[in-house]
Amino acid sequence: MIVTSDNIVDLAWEKMQGLLPCMVQDSTSGRLLMQGYMNAEALEQTLASGKVTFFSRSKQRLWMKGESSGNELLLESVTADCDSDALLVQARPQGPTCHLGTETCWLPPQQPVASELVELERTIAARKADLAAGNPGKSYTAKLLNDGIRRCAQKVGEEGVEVALAAVAQNDEALLNESADLLYHLLVVLQARDLSLEDVVNVLRERRKH
């Protein structure tokens, strides 16, 4: 069930001695970020503040993620499992989640495909933010964005043609490289229009309903 301030009391607090395990998932990439524990007060504060807050068993107090590092987790939603004794939080991480400085407390050998695209999109968004702040740097992404939407769109067209040519006349390596170029430039043009990969995915979700 979706957890709100109105149904917190319906969770299985007594069964779990007042603490529920809480898994945190990146709401954009779907990647699992960390596990913590919440008591009712921590959950109430999370819902009220929009910033994920846990109960620290070592400190014996409420602990907002990022209260010292600044790497907060901005709440998107909280759901409970079928037994109401475990929580899944979807959040937007504002920096590395793990105290070791990594994105997640779990380190798989390879990120999921969607996660790689999300990380690329975040890098492009960061270059765009730097450009808006007057700190463009020397990156190709910043130069492309600074050239404007027409140039960004032109590159998508060029790369699309390169993908088509590679598909019919070149080897697999060439096709994969051209495809990577196309995906990158597509993300750039979306950022140039203040759109995101998630907006595209939402269109695909709507199409699946029909």
mmCIF file of C-alpha atoms in Angstrom:
data_model
loop_
_atom_site.group_PDB
_atom_site.id
_atom_site.type_symbol
_atom_site.label_atom_id
_atom_site.label_comp_id
_atom_site.label_asym_id
_atom_site.label_seq_id
_atom_site.Cartn_x
_atom_site.Cartn_y
_atom_site.Cartn_z
ATOM 1 C CA MET A 1 0.000 0.000 0.000
ATOM 2 C CA ILE A 2 1.006 3.618 -0.462
ATOM 3 C CA VAL A 3 1.954 5.005 2.946
ATOM 4 C CA THR A 4 0.563 8.369 4.008
ATOM 5 C CA SER A 5 0.334 10.237 7.296
ATOM 6 C CA ASP A 6 -3.203 8.872 7.646
ATOM 7 C CA ASN A 7 -2.311 5.169 7.574
ATOM 8 C CA ILE A 8 1.010 5.037 9.438
ATOM 9 C CA VAL A 9 -0.783 3.395 12.384
ATOM 10 C CA ASP A 10 -1.850 0.511 10.123
ATOM 11 C CA LEU A 11 1.736 -0.675 9.671
ATOM 12 C CA ALA A 12 2.967 -3.714 11.629
ATOM 13 C CA TRP A 13 4.943 -1.767 14.251
ATOM 14 C CA GLU A 14 4.282 -4.197 17.128
ATOM 15 C CA LYS A 15 5.281 -7.185 15.029
ATOM 16 C CA MET A 16 8.646 -5.540 14.266
ATOM 17 C CA GLN A 17 9.364 -4.124 17.756
ATOM 18 C CA GLY A 18 8.693 -0.579 16.587
ATOM 19 C CA LEU A 19 11.221 -0.547 13.720
ATOM 20 C CA LEU A 20 10.553 -1.350 10.079
ATOM 21 C CA PRO A 21 13.341 -2.134 7.584
ATOM 22 C CA CYS A 22 13.369 0.418 4.800
ATOM 23 C CA MET A 23 14.929 -0.029 1.364
ATOM 24 C CA VAL A 24 15.654 3.125 -0.640
ATOM 25 C CA GLN A 25 15.462 3.058 -4.423
ATOM 26 C CA ASP A 26 16.459 5.742 -6.910
ATOM 27 C CA SER A 27 13.101 6.852 -8.343
ATOM 28 C CA THR A 28 14.642 7.591 -11.737
ATOM 29 C CA SER A 29 17.085 4.754 -12.400
ATOM 30 C CA GLY A 30 15.440 2.121 -10.195
ATOM 31 C CA ARG A 31 18.802 1.328 -8.629
ATOM 32 C CA LEU A 32 18.800 0.164 -5.015
ATOM 33 C CA LEU A 33 20.647 2.746 -2.912
ATOM 34 C CA MET A 34 20.652 1.738 0.757
ATOM 35 C CA GLN A 35 18.822 0.121 3.657
ATOM 36 C CA GLY A 36 17.885 1.745 6.943
ATOM 37 C CA TYR A 37 15.253 1.474 9.649
ATOM 38 C CA MET A 38 12.316 3.705 10.473
ATOM 39 C CA ASN A 39 10.183 4.041 13.539
ATOM 40 C CA ALA A 40 6.834 5.816 13.354
ATOM 41 C CA GLU A 41 8.375 9.181 14.186
ATOM 42 C CA ALA A 42 11.026 8.859 11.455
ATOM 43 C CA LEU A 43 8.369 7.928 8.923
ATOM 44 C CA GLU A 44 6.175 10.857 9.977
ATOM 45 C CA GLN A 45 9.119 13.246 9.611
ATOM 46 C CA THR A 46 9.992 11.789 6.215
ATOM 47 C CA LEU A 47 6.460 12.349 4.935
ATOM 48 C CA ALA A 48 6.207 15.832 6.442
ATOM 49 C CA SER A 49 9.607 17.147 5.353
ATOM 50 C CA GLY A 50 10.034 15.361 2.030
ATOM 51 C CA LYS A 51 13.534 14.312 3.120
ATOM 52 C CA VAL A 52 14.177 10.675 3.982
ATOM 53 C CA THR A 53 14.782 10.257 7.708
ATOM 54 C CA PHE A 54 15.687 7.077 9.581
ATOM 55 C CA PHE A 55 15.981 5.920 13.148
ATOM 56 C CA SER A 56 19.672 5.298 13.848
ATOM 57 C CA ARG A 57 20.095 2.204 15.997
ATOM 58 C CA SER A 58 23.665 3.135 16.854
ATOM 59 C CA LYS A 59 22.890 6.748 17.785
ATOM 60 C CA GLN A 60 19.455 5.958 19.185
ATOM 61 C CA ARG A 61 17.893 9.003 17.574
ATOM 62 C CA LEU A 62 16.308 10.219 14.343
ATOM 63 C CA TRP A 63 18.802 10.703 11.550
ATOM 64 C CA MET A 64 18.041 12.540 8.302
ATOM 65 C CA LYS A 65 20.094 11.178 5.422
ATOM 66 C CA GLY A 66 22.556 13.865 4.401
ATOM 67 C CA GLU A 67 22.245 15.930 7.571
ATOM 68 C CA SER A 68 26.039 16.222 7.728
ATOM 69 C CA SER A 69 27.162 15.370 4.170
ATOM 70 C CA GLY A 70 24.448 17.290 2.334
ATOM 71 C CA ASN A 71 23.693 14.188 0.241
ATOM 72 C CA GLU A 72 19.993 14.168 1.014
ATOM 73 C CA LEU A 73 17.372 11.795 -0.326
ATOM 74 C CA LEU A 74 14.357 13.746 -1.587
ATOM 75 C CA LEU A 75 11.196 11.717 -1.113
ATOM 76 C CA GLU A 76 9.035 10.607 -4.010
ATOM 77 C CA SER A 77 6.924 7.911 -2.374
ATOM 78 C CA VAL A 78 6.724 5.338 0.416
ATOM 79 C CA THR A 79 5.040 1.970 0.002
ATOM 80 C CA ALA A 80 4.628 -0.943 2.376
ATOM 81 C CA ASP A 81 4.885 -4.612 1.422
ATOM 82 C CA CYS A 82 2.023 -7.098 1.552
ATOM 83 C CA ASP A 83 2.560 -7.770 5.282
ATOM 84 C CA SER A 84 2.968 -4.080 6.162
ATOM 85 C CA ASP A 85 6.255 -4.879 7.916
ATOM 86 C CA ALA A 86 8.767 -3.492 5.403
ATOM 87 C CA LEU A 87 9.018 -0.208 3.516
ATOM 88 C CA LEU A 88 10.196 0.776 0.067
ATOM 89 C CA VAL A 89 11.119 4.431 -0.348
ATOM 90 C CA GLN A 90 11.569 5.928 -3.779
ATOM 91 C CA ALA A 91 13.713 9.051 -3.670
ATOM 92 C CA ARG A 92 15.898 11.384 -5.702
ATOM 93 C CA PRO A 93 19.470 11.258 -4.373
ATOM 94 C CA GLN A 94 21.288 14.576 -4.073
ATOM 95 C CA GLY A 95 24.765 13.124 -4.369
ATOM 96 C CA PRO A 96 26.366 9.810 -3.359
ATOM 97 C CA THR A 97 24.207 7.774 -0.996
ATOM 98 C CA CYS A 98 26.838 5.545 0.622
ATOM 99 C CA HIS A 99 29.087 6.926 3.371
ATOM 100 C CA LEU A 100 32.014 5.593 1.309
ATOM 101 C CA GLY A 101 31.227 8.170 -1.357
ATOM 102 C CA THR A 102 29.640 5.805 -3.875
ATOM 103 C CA GLU A 103 26.243 6.098 -5.501
ATOM 104 C CA THR A 104 24.889 3.044 -3.693
ATOM 105 C CA CYS A 105 25.781 0.820 -0.765
ATOM 106 C CA TRP A 106 25.709 -2.139 -3.181
ATOM 107 C CA LEU A 107 28.364 -2.318 -5.843
ATOM 108 C CA PRO A 108 27.326 -4.639 -8.675
ATOM 109 C CA PRO A 109 29.947 -5.390 -11.322
ATOM 110 C CA GLN A 110 27.914 -3.498 -13.893
ATOM 111 C CA GLN A 111 25.100 -0.974 -13.654
ATOM 112 C CA PRO A 112 21.743 -1.745 -15.289
ATOM 113 C CA VAL A 113 21.292 -0.246 -18.742
ATOM 114 C CA ALA A 114 18.700 2.250 -17.515
ATOM 115 C CA SER A 115 21.005 3.377 -14.720
ATOM 116 C CA GLU A 116 23.816 4.105 -17.183
ATOM 117 C CA LEU A 117 21.494 6.300 -19.233
ATOM 118 C CA VAL A 118 20.287 8.115 -16.135
ATOM 119 C CA GLU A 119 23.875 8.800 -15.046
ATOM 120 C CA LEU A 120 24.675 10.161 -18.500
ATOM 121 C CA GLU A 121 21.594 12.367 -18.386
ATOM 122 C CA ARG A 122 22.611 13.704 -14.977
ATOM 123 C CA THR A 123 26.064 14.554 -16.290
ATOM 124 C CA ILE A 124 24.540 16.446 -19.217
ATOM 125 C CA ALA A 125 22.172 18.268 -16.828
ATOM 126 C CA ALA A 126 25.144 19.247 -14.665
ATOM 127 C CA ARG A 127 26.944 20.693 -17.692
ATOM 128 C CA LYS A 128 23.782 22.624 -18.544
ATOM 129 C CA ALA A 129 23.560 23.994 -15.005
ATOM 130 C CA ASP A 130 27.219 25.066 -15.135
ATOM 131 C CA LEU A 131 26.556 26.833 -18.430
ATOM 132 C CA ALA A 132 23.551 28.676 -16.967
ATOM 133 C CA ALA A 133 25.679 29.728 -13.995
ATOM 134 C CA GLY A 134 28.304 31.212 -16.304
ATOM 135 C CA ASN A 135 30.803 28.388 -15.782
ATOM 136 C CA PRO A 136 30.671 26.475 -19.066
ATOM 137 C CA GLY A 137 34.095 24.850 -18.840
ATOM 138 C CA LYS A 138 35.559 23.199 -21.921
ATOM 139 C CA SER A 139 33.327 20.147 -22.271
ATOM 140 C CA TYR A 140 31.840 19.186 -25.625
ATOM 141 C CA THR A 141 28.413 18.998 -23.984
ATOM 142 C CA ALA A 142 28.565 22.608 -22.780
ATOM 143 C CA LYS A 143 29.718 23.806 -26.199
ATOM 144 C CA LEU A 144 26.913 21.924 -27.915
ATOM 145 C CA LEU A 145 24.269 23.322 -25.552
ATOM 146 C CA ASN A 146 25.707 26.794 -25.926
ATOM 147 C CA ASP A 147 25.388 26.509 -29.714
ATOM 148 C CA GLY A 148 21.625 26.231 -29.298
ATOM 149 C CA ILE A 149 18.760 23.872 -30.048
ATOM 150 C CA ARG A 150 19.249 23.949 -33.826
ATOM 151 C CA ARG A 151 22.801 22.648 -33.538
ATOM 152 C CA CYS A 152 21.734 20.015 -31.004
ATOM 153 C CA ALA A 153 18.936 18.877 -33.318
ATOM 154 C CA GLN A 154 21.300 18.834 -36.291
ATOM 155 C CA LYS A 155 23.627 16.455 -34.428
ATOM 156 C CA VAL A 156 20.742 14.077 -33.687
ATOM 157 C CA GLY A 157 19.930 14.021 -37.409
ATOM 158 C CA GLU A 158 23.544 13.410 -38.362
ATOM 159 C CA GLU A 159 23.970 10.620 -35.837
ATOM 160 C CA GLY A 160 20.701 9.016 -36.923
ATOM 161 C CA VAL A 161 22.005 8.803 -40.467
ATOM 162 C CA GLU A 162 25.314 7.386 -39.199
ATOM 163 C CA VAL A 163 23.427 4.655 -37.301
ATOM 164 C CA ALA A 164 21.434 3.737 -40.403
ATOM 165 C CA LEU A 165 24.560 3.580 -42.576
ATOM 166 C CA ALA A 166 26.433 1.506 -39.994
ATOM 167 C CA ALA A 167 23.504 -0.892 -39.751
ATOM 168 C CA VAL A 168 23.600 -1.739 -43.469
ATOM 169 C CA ALA A 169 27.257 -1.284 -44.391
ATOM 170 C CA GLN A 170 29.527 -1.639 -41.348
ATOM 171 C CA ASN A 171 30.371 -4.123 -38.599
ATOM 172 C CA ASP A 172 28.771 -4.506 -35.176
ATOM 173 C CA GLU A 173 31.377 -2.373 -33.422
ATOM 174 C CA ALA A 174 30.677 0.555 -35.734
ATOM 175 C CA LEU A 175 26.922 0.179 -35.252
ATOM 176 C CA LEU A 176 27.283 0.105 -31.473
ATOM 177 C CA ASN A 177 29.522 3.178 -31.427
ATOM 178 C CA GLU A 178 27.198 5.145 -33.685
ATOM 179 C CA SER A 179 24.222 4.067 -31.562
ATOM 180 C CA ALA A 180 25.988 5.316 -28.423
ATOM 181 C CA ASP A 181 26.601 8.660 -30.156
ATOM 182 C CA LEU A 182 22.929 8.878 -31.117
ATOM 183 C CA LEU A 183 21.708 8.172 -27.573
ATOM 184 C CA TYR A 184 24.071 10.777 -26.147
ATOM 185 C CA HIS A 185 22.994 13.475 -28.606
ATOM 186 C CA LEU A 186 19.320 12.611 -28.066
ATOM 187 C CA LEU A 187 19.747 13.197 -24.323
ATOM 188 C CA VAL A 188 21.469 16.511 -25.080
ATOM 189 C CA VAL A 189 18.625 17.723 -27.289
ATOM 190 C CA LEU A 190 16.082 16.716 -24.629
ATOM 191 C CA GLN A 191 18.004 18.725 -22.033
ATOM 192 C CA ALA A 192 18.164 21.665 -24.438
ATOM 193 C CA ARG A 193 14.352 21.594 -24.513
ATOM 194 C CA ASP A 194 14.066 21.143 -20.717
ATOM 195 C CA LEU A 195 12.799 17.591 -21.184
ATOM 196 C CA SER A 196 14.106 14.327 -19.769
ATOM 197 C CA LEU A 197 14.469 10.631 -20.405
ATOM 198 C CA GLU A 198 11.676 10.078 -17.887
ATOM 199 C CA ASP A 199 9.343 12.204 -20.033
ATOM 200 C CA VAL A 200 10.047 9.897 -22.966
ATOM 201 C CA VAL A 201 9.465 6.801 -20.835
ATOM 202 C CA ASN A 202 6.133 8.242 -19.670
ATOM 203 C CA VAL A 203 5.045 8.446 -23.309
ATOM 204 C CA LEU A 204 5.983 4.786 -23.764
ATOM 205 C CA ARG A 205 4.000 3.878 -20.633
ATOM 206 C CA GLU A 206 0.930 5.622 -22.008
ATOM 207 C CA ARG A 207 1.272 3.802 -25.314
ATOM 208 C CA ARG A 208 1.335 0.442 -23.534
ATOM 209 C CA LYS A 209 -2.154 1.163 -22.181
ATOM 210 C CA HIS A 210 -3.639 1.164 -25.658
#
